[in-house]
Coordinates of C-alpha atoms in Angstrom, one line a residue:
M3 CA 0.0 0.2 0.0
T4 CA 3.1 2.4 0.0
A5 CA 4.2 2.0 -3.4
P6 CA 4.0 5.4 -5.4
S7 CA 0.9 5.1 -7.7
P8 CA -0.9 8.1 -9.1
L9 CA -3.8 5.5 -8.4
F10 CA -3.6 5.4 -4.7
D11 CA -7.1 5.5 -3.1
F12 CA -7.0 8.2 -0.5
D13 CA -10.9 7.2 0.2
D14 CA -9.7 3.6 1.3
A15 CA -9.8 4.6 4.8
S16 CA -9.2 1.0 6.0
A17 CA -5.9 0.7 3.7
L18 CA -4.8 4.1 5.2
I19 CA -5.1 3.1 8.8
E20 CA -3.3 -0.3 8.0
A21 CA -0.4 1.3 6.2
D22 CA 0.2 3.8 9.0
V23 CA 2.3 1.4 11.0
D24 CA 4.3 4.5 12.6
G25 CA 1.1 6.3 13.6
I26 CA 1.8 9.6 11.7
L27 CA -1.7 10.4 11.2
R28 CA -2.3 10.5 14.9
S29 CA 0.9 12.4 15.6
A30 CA -0.2 15.1 13.0
A31 CA -3.7 15.4 14.5
L32 CA -2.4 16.4 17.9
G33 CA -1.7 19.8 17.3
G34 CA -4.8 20.9 19.3
A35 CA -3.7 19.0 22.3
Q36 CA 0.0 20.6 22.1
I37 CA -1.5 23.8 22.2
R38 CA -3.7 23.0 25.4
A39 CA -0.9 21.5 27.1
S40 CA 1.6 24.1 26.4
V41 CA -1.0 26.8 27.8
A42 CA -1.7 24.8 30.7
A43 CA 2.1 24.5 31.4
A44 CA 2.7 28.1 30.9
E45 CA -0.2 29.1 33.2
E46 CA 1.4 26.8 36.2
V47 CA 5.1 27.6 35.7
V48 CA 5.4 30.9 34.0
R49 CA 2.7 33.4 34.3
G50 CA 3.3 34.1 38.2
R51 CA 6.9 34.6 37.8
L52 CA 6.6 37.0 34.6
H53 CA 3.7 38.9 35.8
G54 CA 4.8 42.6 36.4
V55 CA 8.3 41.9 34.6
H56 CA 9.1 44.9 32.2
P57 CA 12.1 43.4 30.2
R58 CA 14.2 45.5 27.7
S59 CA 13.4 42.5 25.0
V60 CA 12.2 39.1 24.6
V61 CA 14.6 36.8 22.8
L62 CA 13.2 33.6 21.0
V63 CA 16.2 31.2 20.5
G64 CA 15.4 28.4 18.1
G65 CA 17.6 25.5 19.2
D66 CA 16.6 23.3 16.0
V67 CA 14.9 23.9 12.6
R68 CA 11.0 23.7 13.7
A69 CA 11.9 25.9 16.9
G70 CA 13.6 28.4 14.9
R71 CA 10.8 28.5 12.3
A72 CA 8.2 29.0 15.1
A73 CA 10.2 31.9 16.5
E74 CA 10.5 33.5 13.1
L75 CA 6.8 33.2 12.7
V76 CA 6.0 34.9 16.0
V77 CA 8.4 37.8 15.2
A78 CA 6.5 37.9 11.9
L79 CA 3.3 38.1 13.4
F80 CA 3.5 40.3 16.5
S81 CA 6.9 42.4 16.3
D82 CA 4.8 45.4 15.1
R83 CA 2.5 45.2 17.9
C84 CA 4.6 44.1 20.7
A85 CA 5.7 46.8 23.2
V86 CA 8.9 45.2 23.7
P87 CA 11.4 44.1 21.1
L88 CA 11.1 40.8 20.0
V89 CA 14.2 38.8 18.4
A90 CA 14.4 35.4 16.9
V91 CA 18.0 34.2 17.1
P92 CA 19.5 30.5 16.7
A93 CA 21.6 30.9 19.9
T94 CA 21.8 33.1 22.8
P95 CA 23.7 36.4 21.8
P96 CA 26.4 37.9 23.8
W97 CA 24.4 41.0 24.5
V98 CA 21.7 39.5 26.7
G99 CA 21.6 40.6 30.0
P100 CA 19.5 40.8 33.2
L101 CA 17.1 42.9 31.5
D102 CA 16.0 40.4 28.9
I103 CA 13.7 37.1 28.8
V104 CA 15.0 34.3 26.9
V105 CA 12.8 31.5 25.8
V106 CA 15.0 28.7 24.2
A107 CA 13.2 26.0 22.4
G108 CA 14.5 22.8 20.9
D109 CA 13.4 19.0 20.8
D110 CA 17.0 17.4 21.6
A111 CA 17.8 17.4 25.2
G112 CA 21.2 16.1 24.4
D113 CA 22.0 18.9 21.9
P114 CA 25.1 20.8 23.4
A115 CA 24.2 23.7 21.6
L116 CA 20.8 23.9 23.1
A117 CA 22.4 23.4 26.7
A118 CA 24.9 26.2 25.9
S119 CA 22.1 28.7 24.8
I120 CA 20.4 27.8 28.0
D121 CA 23.6 28.3 30.0
G122 CA 24.6 31.5 28.4
A123 CA 21.6 33.1 29.2
L124 CA 21.5 32.0 32.8
R125 CA 25.3 33.0 33.3
R126 CA 24.2 36.7 31.9
S127 CA 21.4 36.7 34.7
A128 CA 18.6 36.8 32.2
E129 CA 15.0 35.4 32.9
V130 CA 15.1 32.0 31.1
V131 CA 12.3 30.0 29.8
V132 CA 13.0 26.7 28.5
D133 CA 10.8 24.8 25.8
A134 CA 12.8 21.2 25.6
P135 CA 12.5 17.8 27.2
D136 CA 13.5 18.1 31.0
E137 CA 16.4 15.6 30.5
G138 CA 19.9 15.1 30.0
P139 CA 22.3 18.1 29.6
V140 CA 19.3 20.4 29.3
R141 CA 18.1 19.4 32.8
S142 CA 21.4 19.5 34.0
V143 CA 21.8 23.2 32.9
A144 CA 18.5 24.5 33.6
A145 CA 17.6 22.7 37.0
G146 CA 16.6 25.3 39.5
R147 CA 17.6 28.1 37.7
A148 CA 15.3 28.2 34.6
L149 CA 11.4 28.1 34.0
V150 CA 11.3 24.6 32.1
L151 CA 8.3 23.8 30.2
A152 CA 9.0 20.1 28.9
P153 CA 6.5 18.6 26.5
R154 CA 3.6 17.1 28.0
V155 CA 2.3 15.6 24.6
H156 CA 4.6 13.6 23.2
V157 CA 4.9 13.6 19.4
P158 CA 7.8 12.9 16.8
T159 CA 10.0 15.9 16.2
A160 CA 8.6 16.3 12.9
Y161 CA 5.4 17.4 14.6
A162 CA 6.7 19.9 17.3
F163 CA 6.4 23.1 15.5
T164 CA 2.9 23.8 16.9
R165 CA 4.2 23.3 20.6
H166 CA 6.9 25.5 19.9
L167 CA 4.7 28.3 18.5
A168 CA 2.2 27.9 21.4
V169 CA 4.8 28.3 24.0
F170 CA 6.2 31.3 22.6
C171 CA 2.8 33.0 22.4
A172 CA 1.8 31.6 25.8
V173 CA 5.0 33.4 27.2
L174 CA 4.0 36.7 25.4
D175 CA 0.6 36.3 26.6
S176 CA 1.9 35.9 30.3
L177 CA 4.0 39.0 29.8
E178 CA 1.9 42.0 30.8
A179 CA 4.3 44.3 29.6
S180 CA 4.1 43.0 26.0
R181 CA 0.6 44.8 25.9
L182 CA -0.3 42.5 23.1
G183 CA -3.8 42.5 24.4
S184 CA -6.3 41.6 21.8
A185 CA -3.7 41.3 19.0
L186 CA -2.9 37.8 20.9
P187 CA -6.1 35.6 20.1
D188 CA -7.4 33.1 22.9
L189 CA -5.2 30.1 22.5
G190 CA -7.9 27.9 23.7
R191 CA -10.1 28.7 21.0
I192 CA -7.1 28.4 18.4
A193 CA -6.9 24.7 19.9
D194 CA -10.4 24.2 19.1
S195 CA -10.1 25.2 15.8
V196 CA -6.8 23.0 15.2
D197 CA -9.0 20.0 16.6
A198 CA -11.8 20.8 14.3
E199 CA -9.6 20.8 11.3
S200 CA -8.1 17.6 12.3
A201 CA -11.6 16.1 12.5
R202 CA -12.2 17.1 9.1
D203 CA -8.9 15.4 7.8
H204 CA -9.8 12.4 9.5
P205 CA -9.0 9.0 7.2
S206 CA -12.6 8.3 7.1
N207 CA -13.5 11.6 5.3
E208 CA -13.6 11.4 1.4
V209 CA -11.2 13.5 -0.5
F210 CA -14.0 16.0 -1.6
E211 CA -14.7 17.0 2.1
N212 CA -11.0 16.5 3.6
P213 CA -8.7 19.3 3.1
A214 CA -5.5 17.5 3.9
K215 CA -6.5 14.7 1.5
S216 CA -7.3 17.1 -1.3
L217 CA -3.9 18.8 -0.8
A218 CA -2.3 15.5 -0.9
T219 CA -3.9 14.4 -4.0
R220 CA -2.8 17.6 -5.9
M221 CA 0.6 17.4 -5.0
L222 CA 1.2 13.6 -5.7
S223 CA 3.1 12.9 -8.9
R224 CA 4.1 16.8 -9.0
R225 CA 6.8 19.0 -8.6
V226 CA 5.8 21.3 -5.8
V227 CA 6.3 24.8 -5.0
I228 CA 4.9 26.3 -1.7
A229 CA 4.7 30.1 -1.8
G230 CA 3.7 32.3 1.1
D231 CA 2.1 35.8 0.1
S232 CA 3.5 37.6 3.4
Q233 CA 6.5 37.1 5.5
T234 CA 4.4 35.1 7.9
T235 CA 3.1 32.8 5.2
A236 CA 6.8 32.6 3.7
V237 CA 7.7 30.9 7.0
L238 CA 4.9 28.7 7.0
A239 CA 5.9 27.7 3.6
R240 CA 9.5 26.7 4.5
H241 CA 8.2 24.7 7.5
A242 CA 5.9 22.6 4.9
T243 CA 8.8 22.0 2.7
D244 CA 10.8 20.8 5.7
S245 CA 8.0 18.3 6.7
L246 CA 7.5 17.1 3.0
L247 CA 11.2 16.1 3.0
M248 CA 11.4 14.7 6.6
V249 CA 8.2 12.9 6.5
A250 CA 7.4 11.9 3.0
G251 CA 10.8 12.2 1.3
V252 CA 9.4 14.6 -1.3
I253 CA 11.6 17.4 -2.4
A254 CA 9.5 20.7 -2.8
T255 CA 10.7 24.4 -3.1
P256 CA 9.6 27.2 -0.7
A257 CA 9.3 30.7 -2.0
A258 CA 7.9 34.2 -1.5
L259 CA 5.1 34.8 -3.9
P260 CA 6.7 37.7 -5.7
D261 CA 9.9 35.4 -6.5
A262 CA 7.3 32.8 -7.7
L263 CA 6.0 35.4 -9.9
V264 CA 9.1 36.5 -11.2
A265 CA 10.0 32.9 -12.3
R266 CA 6.7 32.2 -14.0
N267 CA 8.4 32.0 -17.4
R268 CA 10.9 29.4 -16.3
L269 CA 8.0 27.5 -14.5
L270 CA 6.2 27.5 -18.0
D271 CA 9.1 26.3 -19.6
S272 CA 9.8 23.6 -16.8
S273 CA 6.3 22.5 -17.3
A274 CA 6.2 21.9 -20.9
G275 CA 6.4 18.4 -22.4
P276 CA 5.2 16.2 -24.9
D277 CA 1.2 15.6 -24.6
A278 CA 1.5 12.0 -25.8
Y279 CA 4.1 10.9 -23.3
D280 CA 3.0 7.3 -22.1
P281 CA 5.7 5.9 -19.7
F282 CA 4.8 2.5 -20.5
F283 CA 5.8 3.0 -24.2
H284 CA 8.5 5.6 -23.6
D285 CA 12.1 4.5 -24.6
E286 CA 14.9 6.8 -23.7
E287 CA 17.4 5.5 -25.9
L288 CA 14.8 6.1 -28.8
D289 CA 12.5 8.9 -27.6
G290 CA 15.0 10.9 -25.5
P291 CA 14.8 11.8 -21.7
A292 CA 11.3 11.4 -20.1
P293 CA 9.7 14.8 -19.6
A294 CA 9.8 16.1 -15.9
A295 CA 6.8 16.1 -13.8
P296 CA 4.9 19.5 -14.0
V297 CA 5.0 22.0 -11.4
R298 CA 2.3 23.0 -9.5
V299 CA 2.4 26.2 -7.0
F300 CA 0.6 26.2 -3.8
V301 CA 0.1 29.8 -2.4
L302 CA -0.4 30.0 1.3
S303 CA -2.3 33.0 2.3
T304 CA -3.9 34.4 5.6
D305 CA -5.2 37.6 3.8
E306 CA -8.7 38.7 4.8
D307 CA -9.8 39.1 1.1
R308 CA -9.4 35.6 -0.6
P309 CA -10.4 37.0 -3.9
A310 CA -7.6 39.6 -3.8
A311 CA -5.2 36.9 -2.9
R312 CA -6.3 34.9 -5.6
R313 CA -5.9 37.7 -8.2
R314 CA -2.3 38.2 -6.8
A315 CA -1.3 34.7 -7.6
A316 CA -3.7 34.2 -10.7
A317 CA -0.7 34.9 -13.1
L318 CA 1.3 31.6 -12.0
P319 CA 0.5 28.6 -14.7
D320 CA -0.8 26.0 -12.3
M321 CA -1.6 27.6 -8.9
E322 CA -3.5 26.6 -5.8
L323 CA -4.7 29.0 -3.2
V324 CA -4.4 27.4 0.1
S325 CA -6.4 29.6 2.8
V326 CA -9.2 29.1 5.4
V327 CA -10.9 32.4 4.5
G328 CA -14.2 31.9 3.4
E329 CA -14.5 28.0 4.7
F330 CA -16.6 29.2 7.5
E331 CA -19.2 31.6 6.4
A332 CA -20.8 31.7 10.1
R333 CA -18.0 33.0 11.6
E334 CA -15.7 36.0 11.4
V335 CA -12.3 36.0 9.6
P336 CA -9.9 34.3 11.9
S337 CA -6.9 35.9 13.4
A338 CA -3.7 35.3 11.3
L339 CA -2.3 33.1 14.3
E340 CA -5.4 30.8 14.2
Q341 CA -5.2 30.8 10.6
V342 CA -1.4 29.8 10.7
A343 CA -2.3 27.1 13.4
V344 CA -5.0 25.6 11.1
L345 CA -2.8 25.8 7.9
T346 CA -0.1 24.0 9.8
A347 CA -2.4 20.9 10.7
R348 CA -3.9 20.8 7.3
L349 CA -0.3 20.8 5.7
E350 CA 1.1 18.3 8.1
L351 CA -1.7 15.8 7.9
A352 CA -1.5 16.4 4.1
V353 CA 2.2 15.3 4.2
A354 CA 1.1 12.3 6.3
Y355 CA -1.0 11.2 3.7
L356 CA 1.4 11.9 1.0
R357 CA 3.9 9.5 3.3
L358 CA 1.3 6.7 3.2
A359 CA 0.8 7.1 -0.6
G360 CA 4.5 6.5 -1.1
G361 CA 5.5 10.1 -1.6
R362 CA 6.3 10.5 -5.2

């Protein structure tokens, strides 16, 4: 059932479940649980300690790729509305001091660079929050000196992005001095929205009513470009291509929408191929190299005006707009953070379905 085939039946729920021997669908569907667990941990450990603190800056240290992407995303979402500077860095910088709050995130408790970032911030007397497993070198360095938010919902590292995003947001929410107020939506509501998305993407739901299966179907047997129409969605596009490679073994290209538009003619050229190509009868010695798979561009958008977002990307030769705006007519347009969280769940479940279909 895991052999790559354009005829893979995504609507065969029993075959999907049998093929999922590693439980990747369940792991991808735990985004809402990760958000709730992170919020609960922050309420217990962080809120009382940070209440009333007025830091010089909040430094988000991404100790690995997923934590780094989450830090970049939070900065893109809130840096223009936060009353204190927000900085995303890969390691604790030397200028950090007693007036700063440092949030160090990662998934490998044995990573010496992660432990060094925690130790460096503590030695400079900063207020340190650790979003990492409480074991190994991380526990040795942080014990009794840092606020540790160890993961309470355990998933493979490929699905830790949502947890890091929730921890960063929960810390900002606990910090009264950030003055984000209504700019930071209720994380419990976001967790509910992510759970609702996971329910829509359940293996028992058919492709036409399952957004993740629909995405996987449109990605199968294609060369994929994932483009973001803003700084926020460009970060999410990079996370999506990381997931495609790590989970499904699919090589995809992240891009900003303006760059994809500049490359439009090249995409047209690379998508061209013989109309009569049949892989069964094609002989490379007689007919030449087989044509490359066509390119499809998936444009991620959190724009409140869905038609405007579609118009901006319409010049691309084979484009799919991926947005949650307009999907729920009875509700107001969700916040950008809520849209990002829901799109993350949808993309990660689509990648899981691609993995079960054999990638390419």
